[in-house]
Tab-separated table of C-alpha atoms and ligand atoms in Angstrom:
chain	number	residue	atom	x	y	z
G	14	UNK	CA	12.663	-13.461	32.885
G	15	UNK	CA	14.094	-10.062	33.667
G	16	UNK	CA	12.480	-8.107	36.502
G	17	UNK	CA	12.323	-4.339	36.512
G	18	UNK	CA	11.423	-1.909	39.300
G	19	UNK	CA	8.016	-0.233	39.099
G	20	UNK	CA	7.806	3.381	37.943
G	21	UNK	CA	7.992	5.352	41.193
G	22	UNK	CA	6.241	8.656	41.818
G	23	UNK	CA	9.695	10.313	42.067
G	24	UNK	CA	10.681	9.046	38.612
G	25	UNK	CA	7.335	10.170	37.224
G	26	UNK	CA	7.885	13.618	38.714
G	27	UNK	CA	11.366	13.615	37.177
G	28	UNK	CA	9.858	12.828	33.791
G	29	UNK	CA	7.328	15.647	34.124
G	30	UNK	CA	10.145	17.972	35.031
G	31	UNK	CA	11.981	16.988	31.814
G	32	UNK	CA	9.020	16.934	29.418
G	33	UNK	CA	6.397	19.165	31.021
G	34	UNK	CA	2.864	18.120	32.066
G	35	UNK	CA	1.712	17.469	28.485
G	36	UNK	CA	4.812	15.434	27.675
G	37	UNK	CA	3.893	12.551	30.008
G	38	UNK	CA	0.659	10.563	29.799
G	39	UNK	CA	-0.649	8.252	32.494
G	40	UNK	CA	-4.421	8.212	31.902
G	41	UNK	CA	-5.840	4.800	31.188
G	42	UNK	CA	-7.096	5.609	27.675
G	43	UNK	CA	-3.566	6.604	26.619
G	44	UNK	CA	-1.960	3.631	28.345
G	45	UNK	CA	-4.402	1.381	26.492
G	46	UNK	CA	-3.660	3.049	23.155
G	47	UNK	CA	0.114	2.800	23.586
G	48	UNK	CA	-0.203	-0.794	24.753
G	49	UNK	CA	-1.191	-2.122	21.331
G	50	UNK	CA	0.037	-1.922	17.758
G	51	UNK	CA	-1.269	-3.703	14.653
G	52	UNK	CA	-0.077	-7.111	15.826
G	53	UNK	CA	-2.851	-9.628	16.298
G	54	UNK	CA	-3.949	-10.586	19.803
G	55	UNK	CA	-1.332	-8.794	21.947
G	56	UNK	CA	-1.717	-6.024	24.518
G	57	UNK	CA	0.899	-4.780	27.028
G	58	UNK	CA	0.307	-1.466	28.782
G	59	UNK	CA	3.141	0.891	29.706
G	60	UNK	CA	3.208	2.543	33.142
G	61	UNK	CA	3.546	5.936	31.394
G	62	UNK	CA	3.981	7.387	27.921
G	63	UNK	CA	6.817	9.877	27.309
G	64	UNK	CA	6.418	12.365	24.450
G	65	UNK	CA	9.732	14.180	23.964
G	66	UNK	CA	10.015	16.930	21.347
G	67	UNK	CA	13.780	17.036	20.885
G	68	UNK	CA	16.760	14.697	20.761
G	69	UNK	CA	18.005	16.283	23.999
G	70	UNK	CA	14.755	15.329	25.703
G	71	UNK	CA	15.035	11.753	24.405
G	72	UNK	CA	18.553	11.638	25.836
G	73	UNK	CA	17.352	13.013	29.187
G	74	UNK	CA	14.549	10.426	29.393
G	75	UNK	CA	16.991	7.609	28.702
G	76	UNK	CA	19.415	8.948	31.295
G	77	UNK	CA	16.667	8.942	33.885
G	78	UNK	CA	15.617	5.437	32.867
G	79	UNK	CA	19.211	4.209	33.089
G	80	UNK	CA	19.558	5.678	36.597
G	81	UNK	CA	16.331	4.130	37.818
G	82	UNK	CA	16.382	0.868	35.842
G	83	UNK	CA	12.989	1.542	34.227
G	84	UNK	CA	12.517	-0.272	30.888
G	85	UNK	CA	11.959	1.925	27.844
G	86	UNK	CA	10.182	0.827	24.681
G	87	UNK	CA	10.570	3.163	21.700
G	88	UNK	CA	7.485	3.663	19.555
G	89	UNK	CA	6.788	5.036	16.091
G	90	UNK	CA	3.360	5.074	14.445
G	91	UNK	CA	2.193	1.893	16.177
G	92	UNK	CA	1.655	0.061	12.882
G	93	UNK	CA	4.108	-2.750	13.607
G	94	UNK	CA	3.128	-6.362	12.998
G	95	UNK	CA	5.438	-8.216	15.382
G	96	UNK	CA	4.804	-6.329	18.615
G	97	UNK	CA	8.145	-4.491	18.481
G	98	UNK	CA	6.720	-1.307	20.048
G	99	UNK	CA	4.863	-3.034	22.872
G	100	UNK	CA	6.175	-2.491	26.414
G	101	UNK	CA	6.031	-6.140	27.422
G	102	UNK	CA	7.610	-5.394	30.830
G	103	UNK	CA	5.675	-2.160	31.378
G	104	UNK	CA	7.810	0.893	32.102
G	105	UNK	CA	7.916	3.716	29.587
G	106	UNK	CA	6.541	3.861	26.097
G	107	UNK	CA	8.850	6.417	24.437
G	108	UNK	CA	6.925	7.816	21.499
G	109	UNK	CA	8.872	9.755	18.870
G	110	UNK	CA	5.706	11.271	17.359
G	111	UNK	CA	6.600	14.864	18.324
G	112	UNK	CA	10.004	14.704	16.636
G	113	UNK	CA	8.482	15.060	13.215
G	114	UNK	CA	10.377	17.805	11.401
G	115	UNK	CA	12.132	17.787	8.090
G	116	UNK	CA	15.524	19.226	9.086
G	117	UNK	CA	16.710	19.914	5.546
G	118	UNK	CA	16.242	18.832	1.955
G	119	UNK	CA	19.480	18.941	-0.026
G	120	UNK	CA	18.485	19.094	-3.692
G	121	UNK	CA	22.127	19.346	-4.795
G	122	UNK	CA	23.251	16.116	-3.166
G	123	UNK	CA	19.810	14.454	-3.300
G	124	UNK	CA	19.462	13.814	0.427
G	125	UNK	CA	17.002	14.672	3.158
G	126	UNK	CA	17.412	14.734	6.916
G	127	UNK	CA	14.247	13.991	8.836
G	128	UNK	CA	13.293	13.329	12.421
G	129	UNK	CA	12.146	9.877	13.460
G	130	UNK	CA	8.492	10.751	14.039
G	131	UNK	CA	7.810	12.067	10.544
G	132	UNK	CA	5.003	10.118	8.848
G	133	UNK	CA	6.527	8.208	5.918
G	134	UNK	CA	3.787	9.338	3.519
G	135	UNK	CA	4.459	12.993	4.441
G	136	UNK	CA	8.138	12.460	3.666
G	137	UNK	CA	7.288	10.843	0.327
G	138	UNK	CA	4.924	13.662	-0.651
G	139	UNK	CA	7.348	16.397	0.419
G	140	UNK	CA	10.070	15.078	-1.882
G	141	UNK	CA	7.682	14.225	-4.725
G	142	UNK	CA	6.627	17.892	-4.841
G	143	UNK	CA	10.233	18.590	-5.834
G	144	UNK	CA	10.324	15.823	-8.461
G	145	UNK	CA	12.261	13.516	-6.118
G	146	UNK	CA	11.583	9.991	-4.944
G	147	UNK	CA	11.941	8.113	-1.656
G	148	UNK	CA	10.876	4.623	-2.806
G	149	UNK	CA	10.095	2.532	0.339
G	150	UNK	CA	6.308	2.206	0.542
G	151	UNK	CA	5.044	0.183	3.503
G	152	UNK	CA	1.301	-0.493	3.319
G	153	UNK	CA	0.851	1.756	6.384
G	154	UNK	CA	2.666	4.731	4.763
G	155	UNK	CA	0.016	7.216	5.866
G	156	UNK	CA	0.346	6.365	9.544
G	157	UNK	CA	3.758	4.742	10.051
G	158	UNK	CA	6.794	6.838	10.937
G	159	UNK	CA	10.208	6.836	9.363
G	160	UNK	CA	11.867	5.966	12.697
G	161	UNK	CA	9.714	2.838	12.971
G	162	UNK	CA	10.499	1.961	9.341
G	163	UNK	CA	14.213	2.209	10.174
G	164	UNK	CA	13.849	0.174	13.352
G	165	UNK	CA	12.078	-2.621	11.477
G	166	UNK	CA	13.819	-2.185	8.100
G	167	UNK	CA	10.303	-1.895	6.713
G	168	UNK	CA	9.503	-2.540	3.065
G	169	UNK	CA	6.522	-2.781	0.748
G	170	UNK	CA	5.765	-3.532	-2.906
G	171	UNK	CA	8.528	-1.347	-4.338
G	172	UNK	CA	11.328	-3.026	-2.400
G	173	UNK	CA	11.259	-5.456	-5.326
G	174	UNK	CA	13.262	-2.962	-7.415
G	175	UNK	CA	14.453	-0.424	-4.859
G	176	UNK	CA	15.313	-2.503	-1.814
G	177	UNK	CA	14.100	-2.087	1.752
G	178	UNK	CA	14.390	0.972	4.022
G	179	UNK	CA	18.042	0.186	4.773
G	180	UNK	CA	19.084	0.873	1.178
G	181	UNK	CA	18.061	4.518	1.631
G	182	UNK	CA	19.700	5.304	4.967
G	183	UNK	CA	23.029	7.135	4.786
G	184	UNK	CA	23.350	8.166	8.406
G	185	UNK	CA	21.565	8.251	11.750
G	186	UNK	CA	21.310	10.296	14.889
G	187	UNK	CA	20.447	7.999	17.776
G	188	UNK	CA	20.452	7.893	21.562
G	189	UNK	CA	22.113	5.003	23.378
G	190	UNK	CA	20.390	3.418	26.388
G	191	UNK	CA	22.588	5.443	28.765
G	192	UNK	CA	21.477	8.726	27.179
G	193	UNK	CA	24.544	9.345	24.962
G	194	UNK	CA	23.719	10.856	21.557
G	195	UNK	CA	25.639	9.283	18.652
G	196	UNK	CA	25.796	10.089	14.950
G	197	UNK	CA	26.605	7.361	12.442
G	198	UNK	CA	27.379	7.454	8.717
G	199	UNK	CA	27.100	10.801	6.961
G	200	UNK	CA	26.376	12.820	3.863
G	201	UNK	CA	28.532	10.862	1.440
G	202	UNK	CA	27.490	8.194	-1.027
G	203	UNK	CA	30.431	6.034	-0.023
G	204	UNK	CA	31.682	5.524	3.499
G	205	UNK	CA	33.651	2.525	4.736
G	206	UNK	CA	35.241	4.119	7.773
G	207	UNK	CA	34.961	1.713	10.685
G	208	UNK	CA	32.094	-0.629	11.498
G	209	UNK	CA	28.855	0.192	9.751
G	210	UNK	CA	26.858	1.244	12.801
G	211	UNK	CA	24.191	2.811	10.596
G	212	UNK	CA	23.271	-0.521	9.079
G	213	UNK	CA	23.563	-2.296	12.416
G	214	UNK	CA	20.941	0.028	13.883
G	215	UNK	CA	18.631	-0.322	10.865
G	216	UNK	CA	16.463	-3.344	11.568
G	217	UNK	CA	17.589	-3.636	15.215
G	218	UNK	CA	13.964	-3.129	16.291
G	219	UNK	CA	14.686	-0.437	18.871
G	220	UNK	CA	16.747	-2.781	21.019
G	221	UNK	CA	20.163	-1.109	20.624
G	222	UNK	CA	19.485	2.635	20.451
G	223	UNK	CA	16.610	5.052	19.883
G	224	UNK	CA	16.837	6.575	16.394
G	225	UNK	CA	15.937	10.269	16.558
G	226	UNK	CA	16.813	11.410	13.016
G	227	UNK	CA	17.964	9.973	9.705
G	228	UNK	CA	19.786	11.179	6.635
G	229	UNK	CA	18.144	9.541	3.645
G	230	UNK	CA	19.115	9.135	0.009
G	231	UNK	CA	16.753	10.314	-2.728
G	232	UNK	CA	16.546	9.758	-6.487
G	233	UNK	CA	14.616	11.442	-9.273
G	234	UNK	CA	10.962	10.498	-9.506
G	235	UNK	CA	10.492	8.127	-12.468
G	236	UNK	CA	8.508	9.923	-15.179
G	237	UNK	CA	6.268	7.030	-16.227
G	238	UNK	CA	4.530	4.118	-14.567
G	239	UNK	CA	2.514	1.194	-15.896
G	240	UNK	CA	0.422	-1.224	-13.878
G	241	UNK	CA	-0.164	-4.743	-15.187
G	242	UNK	CA	-2.770	-7.098	-13.761
G	243	UNK	CA	-2.284	-10.702	-14.875
G	244	UNK	CA	-5.006	-13.215	-13.933
G	245	UNK	CA	-3.780	-16.829	-13.925
G	246	UNK	CA	-5.976	-19.913	-14.019
G	247	UNK	CA	-3.535	-21.765	-11.778
G	248	UNK	CA	-1.615	-20.639	-8.760
G	249	UNK	CA	1.364	-22.690	-9.903
G	250	UNK	CA	1.494	-20.708	-13.131
G	251	UNK	CA	1.435	-17.335	-11.383
G	252	UNK	CA	4.078	-18.411	-8.889
G	253	UNK	CA	6.360	-19.797	-11.606
G	254	UNK	CA	5.982	-16.628	-13.666
G	255	UNK	CA	7.571	-14.556	-10.919
G	256	UNK	CA	11.136	-15.848	-11.189
G	257	UNK	CA	10.874	-15.962	-15.006
G	258	UNK	CA	10.019	-12.239	-15.118
G	259	UNK	CA	13.350	-11.352	-13.543
G	260	UNK	CA	15.325	-13.787	-15.687
G	261	UNK	CA	13.718	-12.156	-18.758
G	262	UNK	CA	14.792	-8.681	-17.591
G	263	UNK	CA	11.305	-7.229	-17.057
G	264	UNK	CA	12.658	-5.497	-13.928
G	265	UNK	CA	9.361	-4.647	-12.220
G	266	UNK	CA	9.300	-1.993	-9.500
G	267	UNK	CA	6.682	-4.177	-7.782
G	268	UNK	CA	5.513	-7.730	-8.336
G	269	UNK	CA	2.669	-8.759	-6.031
G	270	UNK	CA	0.769	-12.048	-5.886
G	271	UNK	CA	-2.718	-12.682	-4.523
G	272	UNK	CA	-4.429	-16.034	-4.457
G	273	UNK	CA	-8.136	-16.438	-5.256
G	274	UNK	CA	-9.258	-16.471	-1.626
G	275	UNK	CA	-7.555	-13.096	-1.020
G	276	UNK	CA	-9.387	-11.670	-4.046
G	277	UNK	CA	-12.612	-13.137	-2.801
G	278	UNK	CA	-12.233	-11.527	0.658
G	279	UNK	CA	-11.190	-8.126	-0.672
G	280	UNK	CA	-14.114	-8.024	-3.097
G	281	UNK	CA	-16.280	-6.900	-0.158
G	282	UNK	CA	-14.193	-3.709	0.083
G	283	UNK	CA	-13.353	-2.793	-3.506
G	284	UNK	CA	-14.516	-3.560	-7.031
G	285	UNK	CA	-12.641	-6.332	-8.819
G	286	UNK	CA	-12.669	-5.935	-12.630
G	287	UNK	CA	-14.657	-8.579	-14.505
G	288	UNK	CA	-11.539	-10.110	-16.127
G	289	UNK	CA	-9.943	-10.757	-12.729
G	290	UNK	CA	-12.737	-12.189	-10.585
G	291	UNK	CA	-12.288	-15.824	-11.562
G	292	UNK	CA	-8.508	-15.865	-11.366
G	293	UNK	CA	-6.917	-18.652	-9.320
G	294	UNK	CA	-4.130	-16.154	-8.684
G	295	UNK	CA	-3.430	-12.590	-9.705
G	296	UNK	CA	-0.056	-11.004	-10.356
G	297	UNK	CA	0.030	-7.227	-10.060
G	298	UNK	CA	3.098	-5.542	-11.508
G	299	UNK	CA	4.312	-1.994	-11.599
G	300	UNK	CA	6.875	-0.957	-14.199
G	301	UNK	CA	8.518	2.443	-13.942
G	302	UNK	CA	11.091	4.464	-15.866
G	303	UNK	CA	11.722	7.602	-17.904
G	304	UNK	CA	11.000	6.175	-21.365
G	305	UNK	CA	7.337	5.322	-21.979
G	306	UNK	CA	8.071	3.260	-25.110
G	307	UNK	CA	10.600	1.175	-23.217
G	308	UNK	CA	7.967	0.548	-20.534
G	309	UNK	CA	5.494	-0.748	-23.109
G	310	UNK	CA	8.192	-3.031	-24.513
G	311	UNK	CA	8.870	-4.382	-21.033
G	312	UNK	CA	5.126	-4.910	-20.547
G	313	UNK	CA	5.072	-6.914	-23.811
G	314	UNK	CA	8.005	-8.946	-22.539
G	315	UNK	CA	6.090	-9.688	-19.338
G	316	UNK	CA	3.150	-10.951	-21.423
G	317	UNK	CA	5.508	-13.217	-23.379
G	318	UNK	CA	6.778	-14.652	-20.111
G	319	UNK	CA	3.197	-15.326	-18.957
G	320	UNK	CA	2.378	-16.982	-22.284
G	321	UNK	CA	5.166	-19.518	-21.778
G	322	UNK	CA	3.046	-20.812	-18.886
G	323	UNK	CA	-0.533	-20.237	-20.001
G	324	UNK	CA	-2.583	-17.796	-22.026
G	325	UNK	CA	-3.065	-14.736	-19.818
G	326	UNK	CA	-5.251	-11.723	-20.661
G	327	UNK	CA	-3.201	-8.951	-19.118
G	328	UNK	CA	-4.813	-5.629	-18.153
G	329	UNK	CA	-2.371	-2.786	-18.795
G	330	UNK	CA	-3.319	0.396	-16.914
G	331	UNK	CA	-1.648	3.586	-18.120
G	332	UNK	CA	-3.874	6.188	-16.431
G	333	UNK	CA	-3.200	7.030	-12.789
G	334	UNK	CA	-6.875	6.493	-11.831
G	335	UNK	CA	-6.974	3.001	-13.381
G	336	UNK	CA	-3.699	2.151	-11.713
G	337	UNK	CA	-5.038	3.274	-8.320
G	338	UNK	CA	-8.120	1.096	-8.679
G	339	UNK	CA	-5.976	-1.967	-9.362
G	340	UNK	CA	-3.608	-1.252	-6.470
G	341	UNK	CA	-6.542	-0.819	-4.120
G	342	UNK	CA	-7.296	-4.487	-4.576
G	343	UNK	CA	-3.894	-5.393	-3.176
G	344	UNK	CA	-3.742	-2.708	-0.499
G	345	UNK	CA	-7.077	-3.599	1.077
G	346	UNK	CA	-6.457	-7.325	1.508
G	347	UNK	CA	-4.982	-6.989	5.025
G	348	UNK	CA	-8.077	-5.031	6.138
G	349	UNK	CA	-10.393	-7.543	4.479
G	350	UNK	CA	-8.746	-10.473	6.263
G	351	UNK	CA	-8.908	-8.616	9.583
G	352	UNK	CA	-12.610	-7.916	9.119
G	353	UNK	CA	-13.346	-11.514	8.168
G	354	UNK	CA	-11.672	-13.523	10.916
G	355	UNK	CA	-9.250	-13.614	13.800
G	356	UNK	CA	-5.963	-14.524	12.143
G	357	UNK	CA	-2.230	-14.932	12.629
G	358	UNK	CA	0.156	-13.825	9.978
G	359	UNK	CA	3.388	-15.593	9.122
G	360	UNK	CA	5.670	-13.184	7.238
G	361	UNK	CA	7.402	-15.865	5.176
G	362	UNK	CA	10.180	-15.232	2.668
G	363	UNK	CA	11.710	-17.831	0.360
G	364	UNK	CA	13.848	-17.909	-2.792
G	365	UNK	CA	11.497	-16.927	-5.638
G	366	UNK	CA	11.752	-20.405	-7.165
G	367	UNK	CA	10.065	-21.826	-4.030
G	368	UNK	CA	6.967	-19.585	-4.158
G	369	UNK	CA	4.630	-22.216	-5.617
G	370	UNK	CA	5.796	-24.781	-3.045
G	371	UNK	CA	5.355	-22.204	-0.280
G	372	UNK	CA	1.680	-21.704	-1.085
G	373	UNK	CA	1.154	-25.483	-1.271
G	374	UNK	CA	2.856	-25.919	2.092
G	375	UNK	CA	0.810	-23.102	3.652
G	376	UNK	CA	-2.392	-24.780	2.471
G	377	UNK	CA	-1.329	-28.134	3.837
G	378	UNK	CA	-0.256	-26.954	7.310
G	379	UNK	CA	-3.536	-25.065	7.591
G	380	UNK	CA	-5.915	-27.738	6.315
G	381	UNK	CA	-4.255	-30.398	8.519
G	382	UNK	CA	-5.474	-28.316	11.468
G	383	UNK	CA	-8.918	-27.082	10.382
G	384	UNK	CA	-7.512	-23.637	9.537
G	385	UNK	CA	-7.698	-21.667	6.348
G	386	UNK	CA	-4.568	-20.131	4.789
G	387	UNK	CA	-4.771	-16.975	2.685
G	388	UNK	CA	-1.548	-16.088	0.871
G	389	UNK	CA	-0.642	-12.779	-0.708
G	390	UNK	CA	2.252	-10.397	-0.808
G	391	UNK	CA	5.492	-9.288	-2.320
G	392	UNK	CA	6.192	-12.203	-4.637
G	393	UNK	CA	9.005	-10.368	-6.411
G	394	UNK	CA	10.902	-10.530	-3.122
G	395	UNK	CA	9.740	-14.102	-2.416
G	396	UNK	CA	7.907	-12.562	0.558
G	397	UNK	CA	4.382	-13.873	1.137
G	398	UNK	CA	2.180	-12.948	4.085
G	399	UNK	CA	0.569	-16.274	4.972
G	400	UNK	CA	-2.565	-15.490	6.968
G	401	UNK	CA	-3.841	-18.380	9.075
G	402	UNK	CA	-7.549	-17.855	9.772
G	403	UNK	CA	-9.313	-19.025	12.914
G	404	UNK	CA	-12.751	-19.478	11.388
G	405	UNK	CA	-15.084	-21.235	13.852
G	406	UNK	CA	-12.472	-22.821	16.114
G	407	UNK	CA	-12.779	-22.348	19.859
G	408	UNK	CA	-10.077	-20.270	21.544
G	409	UNK	CA	-7.974	-23.138	22.924
G	410	UNK	CA	-8.018	-25.197	19.723
G	411	UNK	CA	-7.271	-22.088	17.654
G	412	UNK	CA	-4.178	-21.249	19.700
G	413	UNK	CA	-2.864	-24.797	19.653
G	414	UNK	CA	-3.504	-25.319	15.937
G	415	UNK	CA	-2.256	-21.895	14.931
G	416	UNK	CA	1.048	-22.354	16.765
G	417	UNK	CA	1.560	-25.846	15.404
G	418	UNK	CA	0.743	-24.776	11.829
G	419	UNK	CA	3.050	-21.781	12.019
G	420	UNK	CA	5.893	-23.826	13.493
G	421	UNK	CA	5.626	-26.467	10.757
G	422	UNK	CA	5.474	-23.776	8.079
G	423	UNK	CA	8.537	-21.911	9.356
G	424	UNK	CA	10.477	-25.188	9.711
G	425	UNK	CA	9.803	-25.849	6.066
G	426	UNK	CA	10.628	-22.256	5.066
G	427	UNK	CA	13.982	-22.408	6.885
G	428	UNK	CA	14.671	-25.755	5.216
G	429	UNK	CA	14.365	-24.293	1.704
G	430	UNK	CA	16.700	-21.415	2.532
G	431	UNK	CA	14.002	-18.905	3.435
G	432	UNK	CA	13.531	-16.799	6.538
G	433	UNK	CA	11.014	-16.290	9.314
G	434	UNK	CA	10.264	-12.645	8.532
G	435	UNK	CA	10.698	-10.657	5.354
G	436	UNK	CA	9.662	-7.226	6.548
G	437	UNK	CA	7.614	-7.297	9.757
G	438	UNK	CA	10.462	-8.106	12.155
G	439	UNK	CA	11.004	-10.607	14.969
G	440	UNK	CA	9.835	-8.290	17.745
G	441	UNK	CA	7.819	-10.080	20.392
G	442	UNK	CA	5.608	-12.413	18.420
G	443	UNK	CA	8.242	-14.174	16.282
G	444	UNK	CA	11.028	-14.636	18.845
G	445	UNK	CA	10.749	-18.369	19.096
G	446	UNK	CA	11.449	-18.730	15.359
G	447	UNK	CA	14.691	-16.745	15.113
G	448	UNK	CA	16.882	-19.752	16.059
G	449	UNK	CA	15.524	-21.546	12.974
G	450	UNK	CA	17.490	-19.152	10.773
G	451	UNK	CA	20.269	-17.905	13.068
G	452	UNK	CA	22.727	-20.570	14.209
G	453	UNK	CA	23.855	-20.629	17.875
G	454	UNK	CA	27.123	-18.873	16.965
G	455	UNK	CA	25.216	-16.059	15.217
G	456	UNK	CA	22.772	-15.790	18.141
G	457	UNK	CA	25.762	-15.432	20.467
G	458	UNK	CA	27.143	-12.526	18.409
G	459	UNK	CA	23.704	-10.868	18.454
G	460	UNK	CA	23.485	-11.200	22.241
G	461	UNK	CA	27.001	-9.769	22.540
G	462	UNK	CA	25.952	-6.737	20.483
G	463	UNK	CA	22.897	-6.242	22.643
G	464	UNK	CA	25.033	-6.378	25.801
G	465	UNK	CA	27.559	-3.918	24.333
G	466	UNK	CA	24.886	-1.343	23.527
G	467	UNK	CA	22.592	-1.969	26.466
G	468	UNK	CA	24.425	-3.689	29.355
G	469	UNK	CA	21.477	-3.199	31.756
G	470	UNK	CA	18.953	-4.511	29.263
G	471	UNK	CA	16.523	-1.619	29.717
G	472	UNK	CA	15.920	-0.788	26.036
G	473	UNK	CA	12.979	-2.644	24.512
G	474	UNK	CA	13.418	-5.766	26.658
G	475	UNK	CA	11.645	-8.966	25.663
G	476	UNK	CA	12.242	-8.507	21.941
G	477	UNK	CA	14.201	-10.622	19.430
G	478	UNK	CA	15.531	-13.067	22.080
G	479	UNK	CA	13.327	-15.449	24.061
G	480	UNK	CA	15.195	-15.190	27.344
G	481	UNK	CA	15.293	-11.453	28.090
E	519	2HG	C1	1.044	-5.649	3.379
E	519	2HG	O1	1.851	-6.050	2.569
E	519	2HG	C2	1.528	-5.321	4.749
E	519	2HG	O2	-0.146	-5.451	3.097
E	519	2HG	C3	0.576	-5.689	5.860
E	519	2HG	O3	2.801	-5.804	4.979
E	519	2HG	C4	0.295	-7.134	6.009
E	519	2HG	O4	-1.284	-6.554	7.730
E	519	2HG	C5	-0.625	-7.436	7.205
E	519	2HG	O5	-0.655	-8.587	7.603
E	520	ZN	ZN1	3.752	-6.482	3.222
């Protein structure tokens, strides 16, 4: 494992000189807060937290780190689910929270340039006020930051129709580990000049450069939305319906699946309508567009698809309030699971046709080891969050069984052409699974890229690869 020098009092004084007294935190409450994110059961404290306000300050911090060999871990809103923002070797937590401005909104070219620390929900609301739409909608949109979304290539329900964060990034401003500021991409819809550094940095989990600003693409806000809730009496039926919806051209903006146990857990936090409580599985769809009649026709087509499998009494919500109530069911599941039990989440993604088998496999790997599996997520993308619950197991048995269940599940997922994370990233907690989906030759190219960007290995060490 890599060893790094401790943060000396000279380096700390240098940091204070660059960022001012309030730009560097070393009190234990702050170090504790910046030592965790939303990932289960992990905690790594930094030696100090740096809070730059400008790109120049980010560059100066990285220059100082490069000179002294101090590791730097970039951090957004701290909502990550694979430990990507955790300073596993100590050193500096470099929080982008104070770079949170909208630099410009270009309503002629439908683009916006924002700084990395802007809260994603604030970005979404700012453009929606102008009748524009930035579709990516991670569950944590009110606390996550756009820079973190870019680092992780975050997604959410609407990636089903609109793709993940990367589909909306036209260009980046970023700081390399030696403190050099680079700009990639630009304000054109097409751009094939040279290597696509923009898309290399998206999803690189803060291991190659620190993103400080992004130029994002916008579209017009769809004028109408419909929410459909389809309760199925079998999980197999719901899972099979998913791929059929796309073949039939229903084109949902979102297509989410929740199994009965997820509904059961979330019922302690939000009301479940009478027609849905006994479902073995629930599909929640959003349809959007500019023609309300066409939306109703697509909703009818969805019902026809369901009827090829079983008779389903679909709830169609047209009013915003009714839609919100249905979406709350889905949005609160993660909180409900967290409140119920210690758990470990496997962010599985498979071809849509394998969804039913995925849930079966999740149940089997869990029950073989006295665990409970709760499956829910972005079925339209084949992306299910499989939550393995500890229940009453003692600590040692839980850890052993959890790891074995997860390993068997991911082996199976890789075998059916799936992947070991759909949207939460490899980060720290999933590193051992990356070789299941990246062959040795691909791993070698990835390591070469890391070395080219960060020869001293000071930027977000310990992430993605197991041996750094
Ligand atoms: C979701 O889809 C999020 O709700 C969060 O990706 C999942 O917290 C989780 O495990
Ligand atoms: Zn999710």
